[in-house]
Short mmCIF file of C-alpha atoms in Angstrom, two decimals:
data_model
loop_
_atom_site.label_atom_id
_atom_site.label_comp_id
_atom_site.label_asym_id
_atom_site.label_seq_id
_atom_site.Cartn_x
_atom_site.Cartn_y
_atom_site.Cartn_z
CA MET A 19 -39.64 29.84 -40.97
CA ALA A 20 -38.74 28.58 -37.71
CA GLY A 21 -39.80 31.61 -36.27
CA LEU A 22 -42.76 32.65 -37.38
CA VAL A 23 -43.93 28.44 -36.51
CA ARG A 24 -42.81 29.68 -32.91
CA LEU A 25 -44.50 33.14 -32.90
CA GLY A 26 -47.78 30.89 -34.42
CA TYR A 27 -47.53 28.55 -31.00
CA SER A 28 -46.72 30.75 -28.85
CA LEU A 29 -50.02 32.96 -29.74
CA ALA A 30 -52.18 29.60 -29.85
CA LYS A 31 -50.53 28.85 -26.51
CA LYS A 32 -51.32 32.61 -25.02
CA SER A 33 -55.00 32.20 -26.77
CA ILE A 34 -55.68 29.17 -24.53
CA LEU A 35 -53.74 29.89 -21.53
CA SER A 36 -54.70 33.72 -21.04
CA THR A 37 -57.83 32.65 -19.44
CA THR A 38 -56.10 30.96 -16.61
CA THR A 39 -52.69 32.79 -16.30
CA ARG A 40 -51.67 36.34 -16.33
CA VAL A 41 -49.13 37.04 -19.31
CA ILE A 42 -48.78 41.00 -19.03
CA SER A 43 -46.88 42.63 -16.28
CA THR A 44 -45.44 45.74 -16.61
CA THR A 45 -42.40 44.92 -14.33
CA ASN A 46 -40.08 41.41 -14.26
CA GLN A 47 -42.58 39.51 -12.42
CA LEU A 48 -39.95 37.24 -10.56
CA ASN A 49 -37.85 39.58 -9.37
CA ILE A 50 -36.31 39.18 -5.65
CA LYS A 51 -38.02 42.61 -4.24
CA GLU A 52 -37.75 43.85 -0.77
CA ILE A 53 -40.73 45.96 0.40
CA ARG A 54 -39.53 49.51 1.57
CA GLU A 55 -41.89 52.16 3.60
CA ARG A 56 -40.88 55.17 4.63
CA THR A 57 -42.53 58.46 5.13
CA GLU A 58 -42.14 62.26 3.02
CA GLY A 59 -43.78 64.61 4.97
CA THR A 60 -47.32 63.48 5.19
CA ASN A 61 -46.90 60.70 2.53
CA LEU A 62 -46.14 57.13 2.53
CA VAL A 63 -43.93 56.00 -0.22
CA ILE A 64 -43.64 52.28 -0.34
CA GLU A 65 -41.52 50.85 -2.95
CA GLY A 66 -40.27 47.36 -4.56
CA VAL A 67 -36.74 46.79 -4.65
CA THR A 68 -34.96 44.52 -6.85
CA LEU A 69 -32.17 42.96 -4.45
CA PRO A 70 -28.64 42.35 -5.71
CA SER A 71 -27.30 38.65 -5.61
CA PRO A 72 -25.31 37.74 -2.81
CA ARG A 73 -23.29 36.05 -4.67
CA THR A 74 -21.69 38.73 -7.50
CA GLU A 75 -18.78 40.09 -5.09
CA LEU A 76 -17.56 36.47 -4.83
CA LEU A 77 -18.34 35.03 -8.50
CA VAL A 78 -15.32 33.84 -10.10
CA ARG A 79 -14.61 33.98 -14.02
CA PRO A 80 -11.67 33.00 -16.33
CA PRO A 81 -10.53 36.67 -17.33
CA ASN A 82 -10.32 35.86 -21.22
CA VAL A 83 -14.35 35.49 -21.44
CA THR A 84 -17.27 37.66 -22.06
CA PRO A 85 -19.41 38.20 -19.01
CA PRO A 86 -22.18 35.20 -19.04
CA LEU A 87 -25.36 35.70 -20.34
CA PRO A 88 -27.43 33.63 -18.46
CA ASN A 89 -31.13 35.47 -19.87
CA ILE A 90 -29.95 34.53 -23.20
CA ASP A 91 -30.14 31.28 -24.92
CA LEU A 92 -27.11 30.34 -26.73
CA SER A 93 -28.61 27.96 -29.26
CA LEU A 94 -31.63 29.94 -30.16
CA THR A 95 -28.37 32.36 -31.69
CA LYS A 96 -27.55 31.37 -35.31
CA LEU A 97 -23.72 30.64 -34.08
CA PRO A 98 -22.66 27.05 -35.06
CA SER A 99 -21.70 24.68 -32.50
CA SER A 100 -17.80 25.40 -33.43
CA GLU A 101 -18.27 29.34 -33.27
CA LYS A 102 -20.29 29.45 -29.46
CA PRO A 103 -18.19 30.65 -26.90
CA PRO A 104 -17.57 27.70 -24.26
CA CYS A 105 -19.75 28.24 -21.25
CA TYR A 106 -18.29 29.37 -17.56
CA MET A 107 -17.66 25.90 -16.71
CA CYS A 108 -16.21 24.49 -19.75
CA ALA A 109 -13.98 27.80 -19.59
CA LEU A 110 -12.90 27.60 -16.16
CA GLY A 111 -11.53 23.80 -16.31
CA LEU A 112 -11.89 22.96 -12.87
CA ASP A 113 -11.78 19.47 -12.21
CA VAL A 114 -15.15 19.14 -10.32
CA LYS A 115 -15.60 15.56 -8.01
CA HIS A 116 -18.41 14.81 -6.46
CA THR A 117 -17.04 15.43 -3.14
CA ASP A 118 -17.04 18.98 -3.51
CA VAL A 119 -19.86 19.81 -2.06
CA LEU A 120 -18.85 23.76 -1.90
CA ILE A 121 -19.67 23.73 -6.04
CA LEU A 122 -21.88 21.69 -6.23
CA SER A 123 -24.27 22.99 -3.91
CA GLN A 124 -24.60 26.53 -6.03
CA PHE A 125 -26.37 24.61 -8.37
CA VAL A 126 -28.79 23.26 -6.46
CA ARG A 127 -32.18 24.94 -5.00
CA SER A 128 -32.95 24.11 -0.96
CA ASP A 129 -34.24 21.03 -1.64
CA GLY A 130 -31.16 19.71 -3.19
CA CYS A 131 -32.90 19.37 -6.76
CA MET A 132 -30.63 20.52 -9.64
CA LEU A 133 -31.49 23.54 -11.52
CA PRO A 134 -32.78 23.97 -14.86
CA LYS A 135 -29.92 24.63 -18.05
CA ARG A 136 -31.99 27.88 -18.43
CA ILE A 137 -31.04 29.46 -14.86
CA THR A 138 -27.64 27.31 -14.69
CA GLY A 139 -26.33 28.83 -18.06
CA LEU A 140 -24.15 25.81 -18.51
CA CYS A 141 -23.81 23.71 -21.84
CA LYS A 142 -25.61 20.91 -22.22
CA ARG A 143 -22.47 18.70 -21.58
CA GLN A 144 -21.57 20.50 -18.53
CA GLN A 145 -25.19 20.50 -17.21
CA LYS A 146 -25.38 16.52 -17.11
CA LYS A 147 -22.08 16.16 -15.81
CA ILE A 148 -22.84 18.42 -13.03
CA GLY A 149 -26.39 17.20 -12.58
CA LYS A 150 -25.08 13.69 -12.26
CA MET A 151 -22.38 14.55 -9.48
CA VAL A 152 -25.15 16.23 -7.75
CA SER A 153 -27.06 13.19 -7.79
CA MET A 154 -23.74 11.24 -6.79
CA ALA A 155 -23.49 13.41 -3.95
CA GLN A 156 -26.37 13.18 -2.67
CA LYS A 157 -26.32 9.58 -2.47
CA ALA A 158 -23.25 9.46 -0.94
CA GLY A 159 -24.78 11.56 1.87
CA LEU A 160 -23.12 14.40 1.76
CA MET A 161 -25.38 17.70 1.00
CA ILE A 162 -27.92 16.43 3.94
CA ASN A 163 -28.71 19.83 4.96
CA LEU A 164 -30.08 20.17 1.27
CA THR A 165 -32.90 17.46 0.74
CA PRO A 166 -36.51 17.66 0.76
CA SER A 167 -38.39 18.06 4.68
CA ASN A 168 -39.58 14.10 3.91
CA SER A 169 -36.33 12.61 3.19
CA LYS A 170 -34.16 10.37 5.53
CA LYS A 171 -31.18 12.95 5.84
CA ASP A 172 -29.02 10.97 8.04
CA PRO A 173 -27.01 8.46 6.10
CA THR A 174 -26.56 5.94 8.78
CA LYS A 175 -30.58 5.72 9.00
CA ARG A 176 -31.45 4.91 5.07
CA LYS A 177 -32.32 1.63 4.50
CA ASP A 178 -30.48 -1.59 3.51
CA TYR A 179 -27.17 -1.08 1.45
CA LYS A 180 -27.98 3.10 1.25
CA LYS A 181 -26.88 3.26 4.82
CA PHE A 182 -23.39 2.24 4.05
CA ASN A 183 -20.57 4.85 2.54
CA THR A 184 -20.42 4.47 -1.10
CA TYR A 185 -18.20 6.73 -3.34
CA PHE A 186 -18.62 7.32 -7.19
CA ASP A 187 -16.34 7.41 -9.96
CA GLU A 188 -16.64 10.66 -12.46
CA THR A 189 -15.17 8.52 -15.52
CA THR A 190 -18.45 6.95 -15.45
CA ILE A 191 -20.69 9.67 -15.86
CA PHE A 192 -20.31 9.89 -20.26
CA LYS A 193 -19.22 5.81 -20.41
CA LYS A 194 -21.52 4.48 -22.95
CA ARG A 195 -22.50 1.02 -21.79
CA GLU A 196 -20.26 -1.73 -22.99
CA MET A 197 -22.69 -4.50 -25.11
CA ARG A 198 -22.71 -8.00 -23.02
CA TRP A 199 -21.23 -10.80 -24.33
CA THR A 200 -24.62 -11.93 -25.10
CA GLU A 201 -25.72 -8.91 -26.82
CA ARG A 202 -22.85 -9.01 -29.09
CA PHE A 203 -23.81 -12.71 -30.12
CA LYS A 204 -27.20 -11.66 -31.44
CA PHE A 205 -26.00 -8.98 -32.94
CA ARG A 206 -23.49 -11.08 -34.79
CA ALA A 207 -26.06 -13.33 -35.90
CA ASN A 208 -28.49 -10.95 -37.00
CA ALA A 209 -25.73 -9.36 -39.37
CA LYS A 210 -25.40 -12.63 -41.19
CA MET B 256 26.49 3.77 11.92
CA SER B 257 23.87 6.90 11.97
CA ALA B 258 21.18 7.10 14.51
CA ALA B 259 18.98 7.21 11.19
CA LYS B 260 20.28 3.77 9.87
CA ARG B 261 20.34 2.26 12.59
CA VAL B 262 16.20 2.78 13.33
CA GLN B 263 16.25 1.79 9.77
CA GLN B 264 17.58 -1.22 10.48
CA TRP B 265 15.96 -1.84 13.62
CA ALA B 266 12.38 -0.76 11.80
CA THR B 267 13.71 -3.72 8.95
CA PHE B 268 14.35 -6.68 11.51
CA ALA B 269 12.07 -5.59 13.75
CA ARG B 270 7.92 -6.94 13.66
CA SER B 271 7.22 -3.15 13.49
CA TRP B 272 2.89 -2.57 13.59
CA HIS B 273 1.05 -0.47 11.35
CA ILE B 274 -2.63 1.05 11.62
CA PHE B 275 -4.93 2.12 8.89
CA ASP B 276 -7.87 3.72 8.58
CA CYS B 277 -10.56 2.06 6.69
CA LYS B 278 -13.04 5.41 6.96
CA TRP B 279 -14.07 5.89 3.20
CA GLN B 280 -11.37 3.79 1.90
CA ASP B 281 -12.29 0.99 -0.72
CA PRO B 282 -11.44 -2.10 0.36
CA TYR B 283 -10.30 -3.96 -2.46
CA GLU B 284 -7.82 -0.70 -3.21
CA SER B 285 -6.73 -0.57 0.55
CA ALA B 286 -6.25 -4.52 0.62
CA HIS B 287 -3.09 -4.30 -1.75
CA VAL B 288 -1.56 -1.50 0.91
CA ILE B 289 -2.45 -3.38 3.56
CA LYS B 290 -0.69 -6.76 1.88
CA LYS B 291 2.56 -5.18 0.97
CA TYR B 292 2.68 -4.46 4.76
CA LEU B 293 1.68 -8.06 5.91
CA MET B 294 4.22 -9.61 3.97
CA GLY B 295 6.68 -7.14 4.64
CA MET B 296 6.99 -6.36 0.82
CA HIS B 297 7.87 -2.63 2.03
CA LYS B 298 11.28 -3.97 3.21
CA PRO B 299 14.86 -4.15 1.14
CA ILE B 300 15.14 -7.41 2.81
CA TYR B 301 12.06 -9.03 1.23
CA HIS B 302 11.98 -12.39 0.27
CA PRO B 303 9.04 -15.01 0.04
CA MET B 304 11.02 -17.63 1.98
CA ASN B 305 11.91 -14.93 4.95
CA ASP B 306 9.36 -14.11 7.66
CA CYS B 307 9.63 -10.63 7.61
CA GLY B 308 5.75 -9.61 7.45
CA ASP B 309 4.49 -6.44 10.02
CA VAL B 310 1.38 -6.16 11.76
CA VAL B 311 -1.48 -4.42 10.57
CA VAL B 312 -4.44 -2.87 12.61
CA CYS B 313 -7.59 -1.70 10.85
CA ILE B 314 -9.82 0.44 12.72
CA ASN B 315 -13.00 1.75 11.41
CA SER B 316 -13.89 -1.48 9.19
CA ARG B 317 -17.76 -0.24 9.46
CA GLU B 318 -17.43 2.55 7.59
CA ILE B 319 -15.47 1.32 4.25
CA ALA B 320 -16.85 2.87 1.08
CA LEU B 321 -17.79 0.69 -2.14
CA ARG B 322 -18.28 2.26 -5.19
CA GLY B 323 -21.33 2.77 -6.89
CA ASP B 324 -23.50 0.08 -7.04
CA GLU B 325 -21.10 -2.44 -5.71
CA TRP B 326 -23.19 -3.10 -2.14
CA ARG B 327 -26.04 -4.52 -3.97
CA LYS B 328 -24.09 -5.64 -6.83
CA ARG B 329 -20.98 -7.80 -5.10
CA ALA B 330 -21.86 -11.13 -4.12
CA TYR B 331 -20.19 -13.46 -1.60
CA PHE B 332 -20.45 -16.97 -2.24
CA HIS B 333 -20.54 -20.07 0.29
CA HIS B 334 -20.92 -23.77 -0.47
CA THR B 335 -21.85 -25.94 2.74
CA GLY B 336 -20.47 -29.22 0.51
CA TYR B 337 -24.06 -30.50 0.73
CA PRO B 338 -26.43 -30.58 -2.32
CA GLY B 339 -28.14 -27.45 -3.10
CA GLY B 340 -26.01 -26.33 0.39
CA ALA B 341 -24.65 -23.03 -1.95
CA SER B 342 -25.45 -19.10 -1.43
CA TRP B 343 -24.81 -15.85 -2.34
CA THR B 344 -24.54 -13.31 0.38
CA LEU B 345 -24.61 -9.45 -0.73
CA ALA B 346 -21.61 -7.01 -0.06
CA TRP B 347 -24.38 -4.84 2.36
CA GLU B 348 -25.79 -7.98 3.72
CA LEU B 349 -22.35 -9.51 4.58
CA HIS B 350 -21.58 -6.01 6.49
CA ASN B 351 -24.63 -5.99 8.33
CA LYS B 352 -23.63 -9.75 9.79
CA ASP B 353 -19.99 -8.69 10.28
CA PRO B 354 -18.51 -4.81 9.59
CA THR B 355 -14.88 -6.82 9.49
CA MET B 356 -15.76 -9.51 7.27
CA ILE B 357 -15.05 -7.74 3.83
CA ILE B 358 -11.64 -5.99 4.74
CA LYS B 359 -10.90 -9.42 5.89
CA LYS B 360 -11.89 -10.89 2.73
CA ALA B 361 -10.23 -8.42 0.51
CA VAL B 362 -6.96 -8.98 2.20
CA TYR B 363 -6.90 -12.35 1.95
CA ARG B 364 -7.95 -12.34 -1.66
CA ALA B 365 -5.11 -9.98 -2.49
CA MET B 366 -2.71 -12.03 -1.62
CA THR B 367 -1.49 -15.10 -3.14
CA GLY B 368 -2.73 -18.62 -2.60
CA ASN B 369 -0.34 -20.43 -0.60
CA LEU B 370 0.58 -22.01 2.41
CA GLN B 371 1.91 -19.02 4.28
CA ARG B 372 -1.05 -16.84 3.37
CA ARG B 373 -3.24 -17.76 6.57
CA HIS B 374 0.00 -17.47 8.87
CA THR B 375 0.17 -13.89 7.17
CA MET B 376 -3.54 -13.14 8.03
CA GLN B 377 -3.12 -13.77 11.50
CA ARG B 378 -1.25 -10.41 11.68
CA LEU B 379 -4.27 -8.70 10.33
CA PHE B 380 -6.28 -6.99 13.04
CA ILE B 381 -9.40 -5.64 12.27
CA TYR B 382 -11.61 -3.49 14.27
CA PRO B 383 -15.45 -2.15 13.45
CA GLY B 384 -14.88 0.99 15.57
CA GLU B 385 -12.09 2.98 16.83
CA ASN B 386 -12.10 0.97 19.96
CA VAL B 387 -8.95 -0.90 20.01
CA PRO B 388 -7.56 -2.33 23.04
CA GLU B 389 -4.83 -0.83 24.70
CA ASP B 390 -2.36 -3.55 24.38
CA VAL B 391 -2.90 -3.67 20.79
CA LEU B 392 -2.68 0.21 20.42
CA GLN B 393 0.51 0.52 22.25
CA ASN B 394 2.59 -1.49 19.39
CA VAL B 395 1.82 0.87 17.23
CA THR B 396 4.63 3.18 16.16
CA ASN B 397 3.61 3.78 12.14
CA GLN B 398 0.55 4.74 10.14
CA ILE B 399 -0.54 3.89 6.97
CA ARG B 400 -1.74 7.05 4.31
CA GLN B 401 -5.01 6.43 3.02
CA ILE B 402 -5.61 6.29 -0.62
CA ARG B 403 -8.83 8.12 -0.97
CA TYR B 404 -9.77 11.60 0.84
CA VAL B 405 -12.33 11.49 3.10
CA PRO B 406 -15.08 13.23 1.88
CA LYS B 407 -16.44 16.38 4.05
CA ARG B 408 -20.20 16.72 4.37
CA LEU B 409 -21.60 20.04 3.63
CA ASP B 410 -23.44 20.26 7.08
CA HIS B 411 -20.29 19.62 8.73
CA ILE B 412 -18.28 22.92 7.21
CA PRO B 413 -18.75 26.08 9.22
CA GLU B 414 -21.70 28.10 7.74
CA GLU B 415 -19.39 31.17 6.97
CA GLU B 416 -17.02 29.18 4.89
CA VAL B 417 -19.86 27.83 3.05
CA LYS B 418 -21.00 31.58 2.56
CA ASN B 419 -17.68 33.04 1.39
CA TYR B 420 -16.56 30.14 -0.83
CA PRO B 421 -15.84 31.81 -4.13
CA LYS B 422 -19.05 31.02 -6.43
CA VAL B 423 -19.42 30.08 -9.90
CA MET B 424 -22.98 30.14 -10.52
CA GLU B 425 -24.14 33.70 -10.73
CA TYR B 426 -28.63 33.72 -10.45
CA PRO B 427 -30.37 34.96 -13.54
CA GLU B 428 -32.24 38.60 -12.74
CA ASP B 429 -35.39 36.99 -12.50
CA PHE B 430 -34.62 34.07 -10.35
CA VAL B 431 -36.65 33.57 -7.15
CA VAL B 432 -34.68 32.05 -4.43
CA LYS B 433 -36.17 29.03 -2.81
#
């Protein structure tokens, strides 16, 4: 039933958007390609070659986990949450801090923006955790070469309190906000 | 008495000088470490009635690091004594005015309030940068270990190291590297 609804929704979306955007593509339209030209006798051959990712050789994966499938969204499969394989960051079990810029910089664009979940292939919790740690590192001025062009790169030239060194506590990422004393008082008053 | 023991005894009874680099250190955490050296609590002969405290030289106090939003949340209270004379100065404002004041107040508050505290504070030297007078620096015989690691900025790490560092995330096939 849900599949039918999704199909109908996508058809409706395509019928509306087809006038402005091209939806049909024979090749994977976003692939990184290099254009090569060579001559074979009298013919000039121009071809686009998909480039291999520069990261593949350096990739670290836990040994007992199947290779990652970033293109397949795990949430769409019918597995219950207990049977889902852990995402690669959960399986690696690394204790990443916000100062580990060599790891965090792998999850950002060149403007320092965190990549979305469909690209990183992380689980929901890890995506949130790493996203928060990226913003911590940015606030602490540790990744200033990965920032938008209009931002103040040098942390010492920032305004007011932002120009001083700040460190963060990673345990606060998933901490629930404590109820204030006054709020607790109101809650009790309503219960009676 | 062996030579090592003799040096240990000399260091215990002399007033030795320690240096502490405040770069990227939390002043409120490091105050509890500095306090022990100032009061002589690291010595086996420590007693509150015995004047065995050492001298601590703090450098780079301009580059202390506060946690989270402490720079704009922590306020320092002062009252002139006149009506309406109360004032609250935020930590970043105080640090703008005097970069040595936060660490000084942190150490002062870490010690218990007694008559000895002001005299113990006389043995604490704080310098905002690395420029320490020569006559102070030549007394220093020990360095106090920093509590937190000084974080390394990504642009200070050589490009080759960033490139060859083991990678965790792999781009999906249909990704355009921006």
